[in-house]
mmCIF file of C-alpha atoms in Angstrom:
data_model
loop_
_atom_site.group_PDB
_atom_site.id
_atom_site.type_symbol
_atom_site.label_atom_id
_atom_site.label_comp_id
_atom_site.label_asym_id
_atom_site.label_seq_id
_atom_site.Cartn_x
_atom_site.Cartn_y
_atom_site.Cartn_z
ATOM 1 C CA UNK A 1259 14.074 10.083 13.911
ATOM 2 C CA UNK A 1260 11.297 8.038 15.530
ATOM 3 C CA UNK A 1261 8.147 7.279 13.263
ATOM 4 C CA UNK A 1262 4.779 6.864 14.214
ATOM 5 C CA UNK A 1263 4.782 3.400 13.577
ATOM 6 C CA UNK A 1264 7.689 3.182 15.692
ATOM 7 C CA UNK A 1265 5.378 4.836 18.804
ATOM 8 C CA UNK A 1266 2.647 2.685 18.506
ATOM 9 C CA UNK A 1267 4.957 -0.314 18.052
ATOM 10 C CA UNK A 1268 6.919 0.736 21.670
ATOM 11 C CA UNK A 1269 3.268 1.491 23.105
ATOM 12 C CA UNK A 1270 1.590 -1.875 22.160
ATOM 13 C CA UNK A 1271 4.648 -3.736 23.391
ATOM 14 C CA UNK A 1272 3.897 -1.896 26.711
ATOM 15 C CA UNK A 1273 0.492 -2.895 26.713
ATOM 16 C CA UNK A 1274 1.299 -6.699 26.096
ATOM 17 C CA UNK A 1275 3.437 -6.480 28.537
ATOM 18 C CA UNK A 1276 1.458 -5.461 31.501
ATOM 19 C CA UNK A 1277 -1.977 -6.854 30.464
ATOM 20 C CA UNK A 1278 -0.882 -10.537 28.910
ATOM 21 C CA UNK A 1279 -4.005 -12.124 29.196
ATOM 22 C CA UNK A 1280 -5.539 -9.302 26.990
ATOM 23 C CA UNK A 1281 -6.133 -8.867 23.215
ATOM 24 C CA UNK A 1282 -4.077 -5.567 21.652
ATOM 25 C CA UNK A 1283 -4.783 -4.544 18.303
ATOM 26 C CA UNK A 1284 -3.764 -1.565 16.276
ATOM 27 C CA UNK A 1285 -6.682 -2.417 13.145
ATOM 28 C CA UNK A 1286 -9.839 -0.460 12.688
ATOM 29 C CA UNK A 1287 -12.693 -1.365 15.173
ATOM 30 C CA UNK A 1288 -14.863 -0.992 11.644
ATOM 31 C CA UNK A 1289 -13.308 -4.357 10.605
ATOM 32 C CA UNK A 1290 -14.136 -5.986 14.166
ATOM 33 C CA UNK A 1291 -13.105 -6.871 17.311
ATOM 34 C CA UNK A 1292 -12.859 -9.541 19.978
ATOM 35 C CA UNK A 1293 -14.871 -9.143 23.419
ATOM 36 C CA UNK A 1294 -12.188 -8.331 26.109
ATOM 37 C CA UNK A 1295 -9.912 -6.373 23.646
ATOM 38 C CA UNK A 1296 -8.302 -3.409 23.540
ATOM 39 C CA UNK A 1297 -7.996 -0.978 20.028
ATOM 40 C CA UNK A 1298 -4.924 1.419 20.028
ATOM 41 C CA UNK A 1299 -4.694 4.464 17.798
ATOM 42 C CA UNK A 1300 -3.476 7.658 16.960
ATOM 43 C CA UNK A 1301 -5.078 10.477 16.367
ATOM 44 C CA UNK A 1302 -4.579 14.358 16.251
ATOM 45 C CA UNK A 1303 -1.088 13.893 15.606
ATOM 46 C CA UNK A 1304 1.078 17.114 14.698
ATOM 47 C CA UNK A 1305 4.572 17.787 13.870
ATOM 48 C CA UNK A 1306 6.485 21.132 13.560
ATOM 49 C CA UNK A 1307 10.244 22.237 12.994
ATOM 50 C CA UNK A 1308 11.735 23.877 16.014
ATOM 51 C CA UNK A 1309 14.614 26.566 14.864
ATOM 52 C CA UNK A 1310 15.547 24.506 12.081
ATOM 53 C CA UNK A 1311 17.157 21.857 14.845
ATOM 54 C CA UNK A 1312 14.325 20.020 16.528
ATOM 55 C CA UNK A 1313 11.175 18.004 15.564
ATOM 56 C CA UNK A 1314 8.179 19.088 18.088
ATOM 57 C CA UNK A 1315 5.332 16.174 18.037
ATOM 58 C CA UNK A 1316 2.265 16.588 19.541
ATOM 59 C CA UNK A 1317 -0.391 13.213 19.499
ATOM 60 C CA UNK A 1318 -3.133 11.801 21.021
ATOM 61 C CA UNK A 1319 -3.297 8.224 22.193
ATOM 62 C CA UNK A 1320 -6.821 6.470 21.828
ATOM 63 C CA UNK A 1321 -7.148 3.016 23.603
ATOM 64 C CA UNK A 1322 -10.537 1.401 23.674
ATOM 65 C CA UNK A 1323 -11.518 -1.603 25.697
ATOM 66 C CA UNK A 1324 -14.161 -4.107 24.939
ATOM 67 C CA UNK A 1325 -15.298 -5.706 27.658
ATOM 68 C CA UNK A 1326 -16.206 -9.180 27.736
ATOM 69 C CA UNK A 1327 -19.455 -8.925 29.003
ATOM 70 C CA UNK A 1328 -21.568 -5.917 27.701
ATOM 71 C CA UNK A 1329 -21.395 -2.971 30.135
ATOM 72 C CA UNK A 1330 -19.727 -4.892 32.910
ATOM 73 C CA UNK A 1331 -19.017 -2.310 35.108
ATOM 74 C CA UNK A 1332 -16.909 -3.869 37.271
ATOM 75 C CA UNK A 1333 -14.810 -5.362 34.121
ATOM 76 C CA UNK A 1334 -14.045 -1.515 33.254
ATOM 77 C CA UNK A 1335 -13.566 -0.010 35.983
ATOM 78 C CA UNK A 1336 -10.537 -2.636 36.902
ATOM 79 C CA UNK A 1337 -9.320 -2.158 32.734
ATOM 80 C CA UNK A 1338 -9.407 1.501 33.854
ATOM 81 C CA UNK A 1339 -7.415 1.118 37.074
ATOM 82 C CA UNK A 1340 -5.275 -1.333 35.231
ATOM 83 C CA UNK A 1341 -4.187 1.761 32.069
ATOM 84 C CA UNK A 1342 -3.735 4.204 35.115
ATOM 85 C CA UNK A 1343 -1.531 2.715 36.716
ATOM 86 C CA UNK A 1344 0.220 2.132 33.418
ATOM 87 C CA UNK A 1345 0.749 5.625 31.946
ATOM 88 C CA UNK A 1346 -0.201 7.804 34.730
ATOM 89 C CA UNK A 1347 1.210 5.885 37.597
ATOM 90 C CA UNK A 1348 4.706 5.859 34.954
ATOM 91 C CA UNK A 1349 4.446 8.311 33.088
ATOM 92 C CA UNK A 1350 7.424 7.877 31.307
ATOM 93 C CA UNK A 1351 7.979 5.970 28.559
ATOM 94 C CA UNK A 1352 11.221 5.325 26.630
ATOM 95 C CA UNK A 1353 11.244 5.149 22.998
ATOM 96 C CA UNK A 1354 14.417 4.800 21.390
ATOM 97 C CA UNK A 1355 18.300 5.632 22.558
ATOM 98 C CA UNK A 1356 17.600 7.511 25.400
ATOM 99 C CA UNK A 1357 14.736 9.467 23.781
ATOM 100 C CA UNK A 1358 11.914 9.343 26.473
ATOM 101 C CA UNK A 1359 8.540 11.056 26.426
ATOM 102 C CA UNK A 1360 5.938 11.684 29.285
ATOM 103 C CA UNK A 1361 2.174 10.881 29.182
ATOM 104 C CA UNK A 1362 0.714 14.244 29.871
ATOM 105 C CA UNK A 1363 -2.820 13.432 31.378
ATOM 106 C CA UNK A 1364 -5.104 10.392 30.936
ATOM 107 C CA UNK A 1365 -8.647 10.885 30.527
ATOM 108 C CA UNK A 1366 -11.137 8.010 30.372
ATOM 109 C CA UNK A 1367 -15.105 7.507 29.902
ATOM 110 C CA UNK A 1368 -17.707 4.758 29.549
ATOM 111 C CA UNK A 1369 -19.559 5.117 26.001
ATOM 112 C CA UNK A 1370 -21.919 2.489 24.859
ATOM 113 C CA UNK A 1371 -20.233 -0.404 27.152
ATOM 114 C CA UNK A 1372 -17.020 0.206 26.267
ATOM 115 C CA UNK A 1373 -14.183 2.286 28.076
ATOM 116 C CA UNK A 1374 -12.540 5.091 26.099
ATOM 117 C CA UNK A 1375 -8.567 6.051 27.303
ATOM 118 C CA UNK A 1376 -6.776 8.581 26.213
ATOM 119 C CA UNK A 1377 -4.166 10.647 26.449
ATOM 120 C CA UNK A 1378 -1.209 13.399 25.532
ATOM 121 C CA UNK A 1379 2.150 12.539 24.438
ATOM 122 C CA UNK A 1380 4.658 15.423 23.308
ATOM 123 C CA UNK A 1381 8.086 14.258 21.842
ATOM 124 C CA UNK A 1382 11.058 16.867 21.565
ATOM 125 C CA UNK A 1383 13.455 15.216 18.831
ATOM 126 C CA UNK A 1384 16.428 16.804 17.634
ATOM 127 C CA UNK A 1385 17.145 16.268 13.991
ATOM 128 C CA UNK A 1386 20.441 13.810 13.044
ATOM 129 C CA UNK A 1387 23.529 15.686 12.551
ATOM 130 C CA UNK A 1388 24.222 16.445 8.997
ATOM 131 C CA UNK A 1389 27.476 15.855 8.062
ATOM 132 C CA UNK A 1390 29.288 18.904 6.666
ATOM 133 C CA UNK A 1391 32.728 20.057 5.550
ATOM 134 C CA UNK A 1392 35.176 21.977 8.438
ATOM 135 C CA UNK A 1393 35.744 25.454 7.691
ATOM 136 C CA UNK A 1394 39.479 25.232 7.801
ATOM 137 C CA UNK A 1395 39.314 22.551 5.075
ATOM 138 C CA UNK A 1396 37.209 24.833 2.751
ATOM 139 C CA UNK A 1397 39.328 26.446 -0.241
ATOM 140 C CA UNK A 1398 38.785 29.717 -1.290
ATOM 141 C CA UNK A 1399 40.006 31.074 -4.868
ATOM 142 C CA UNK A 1400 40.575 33.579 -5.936
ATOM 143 C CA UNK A 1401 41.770 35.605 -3.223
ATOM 144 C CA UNK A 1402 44.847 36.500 -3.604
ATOM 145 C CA UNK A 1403 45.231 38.668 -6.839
ATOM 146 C CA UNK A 1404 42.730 40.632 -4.680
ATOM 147 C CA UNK A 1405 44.994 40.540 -1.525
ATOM 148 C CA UNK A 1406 48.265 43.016 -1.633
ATOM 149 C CA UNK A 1407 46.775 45.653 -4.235
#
């Protein structure tokens, strides 16, 4: 089963990939950050059984980028063009083993200089296979000084 950690690992690794001259961090943007950086997060994240076979996750994808220059509008609105043509322009994105998920719908705004991303991801994950005994190997007593009565 894929972990969260696991997500945000695949996700920042996508990010470094496509934007290499740019900061990605995963920390708290309580504890700081670098001008021309970009925060990743989770948040809203939900998981649910599905018949007893399949793990249904639901979570939202924060990014936040600090420009380099405070409110350089032309700086974020390239960052922005940059992300959309990362996860809406390919949508897909595979995690692990064939197990691929879809960005739903990015959103993005401006607040206080900085550009706020987001979006959707929904991951349908069947559980491992548990390993149990064959019913023709199962034995049964007791059966037959109830059989031929």
């Amino acid at each position: 089963m894929i972990s969260s950690k696991d997500i945000l690992a695949i996700l920042v690794a996508k990010l470094r990939k496509e934007l290499k001259n740019t900061y990605i961090e995963c920390r708290d943007v309580k504890e700081g950050y670098r001008r021309g950086s970009i925060h990743i997060y989770f948040e809203n994240l939900k998981a649910s059984d599905y018949m007893k076979k399949f793990r249904e996750t639901t979570l939202n994808v924060r990014i936040i980028y600090h420009p380099k220059k405070d409110e350089d509008i032309d700086e974020i609105l390239t960052m922005q063009e940059k992300l959309i043509q990362i996860f809406s322009d390919n949508p897909k994105i595979e995690l692990l083993d064939g197990l691929v998920t879809e960005v739903l719908e990015v959103d993005s705004t401006e607040s206080d200089g900085d550009l706020l991303f987001n979006f959707d991801l929904y991951i349908f994950e069947e559980y491992p296979e548990k390993v149990s005994e064959m019913m023709g190997n199962l034995k049964i007593g007791g059966i037959k000084e109830y059989v031929n009565n």
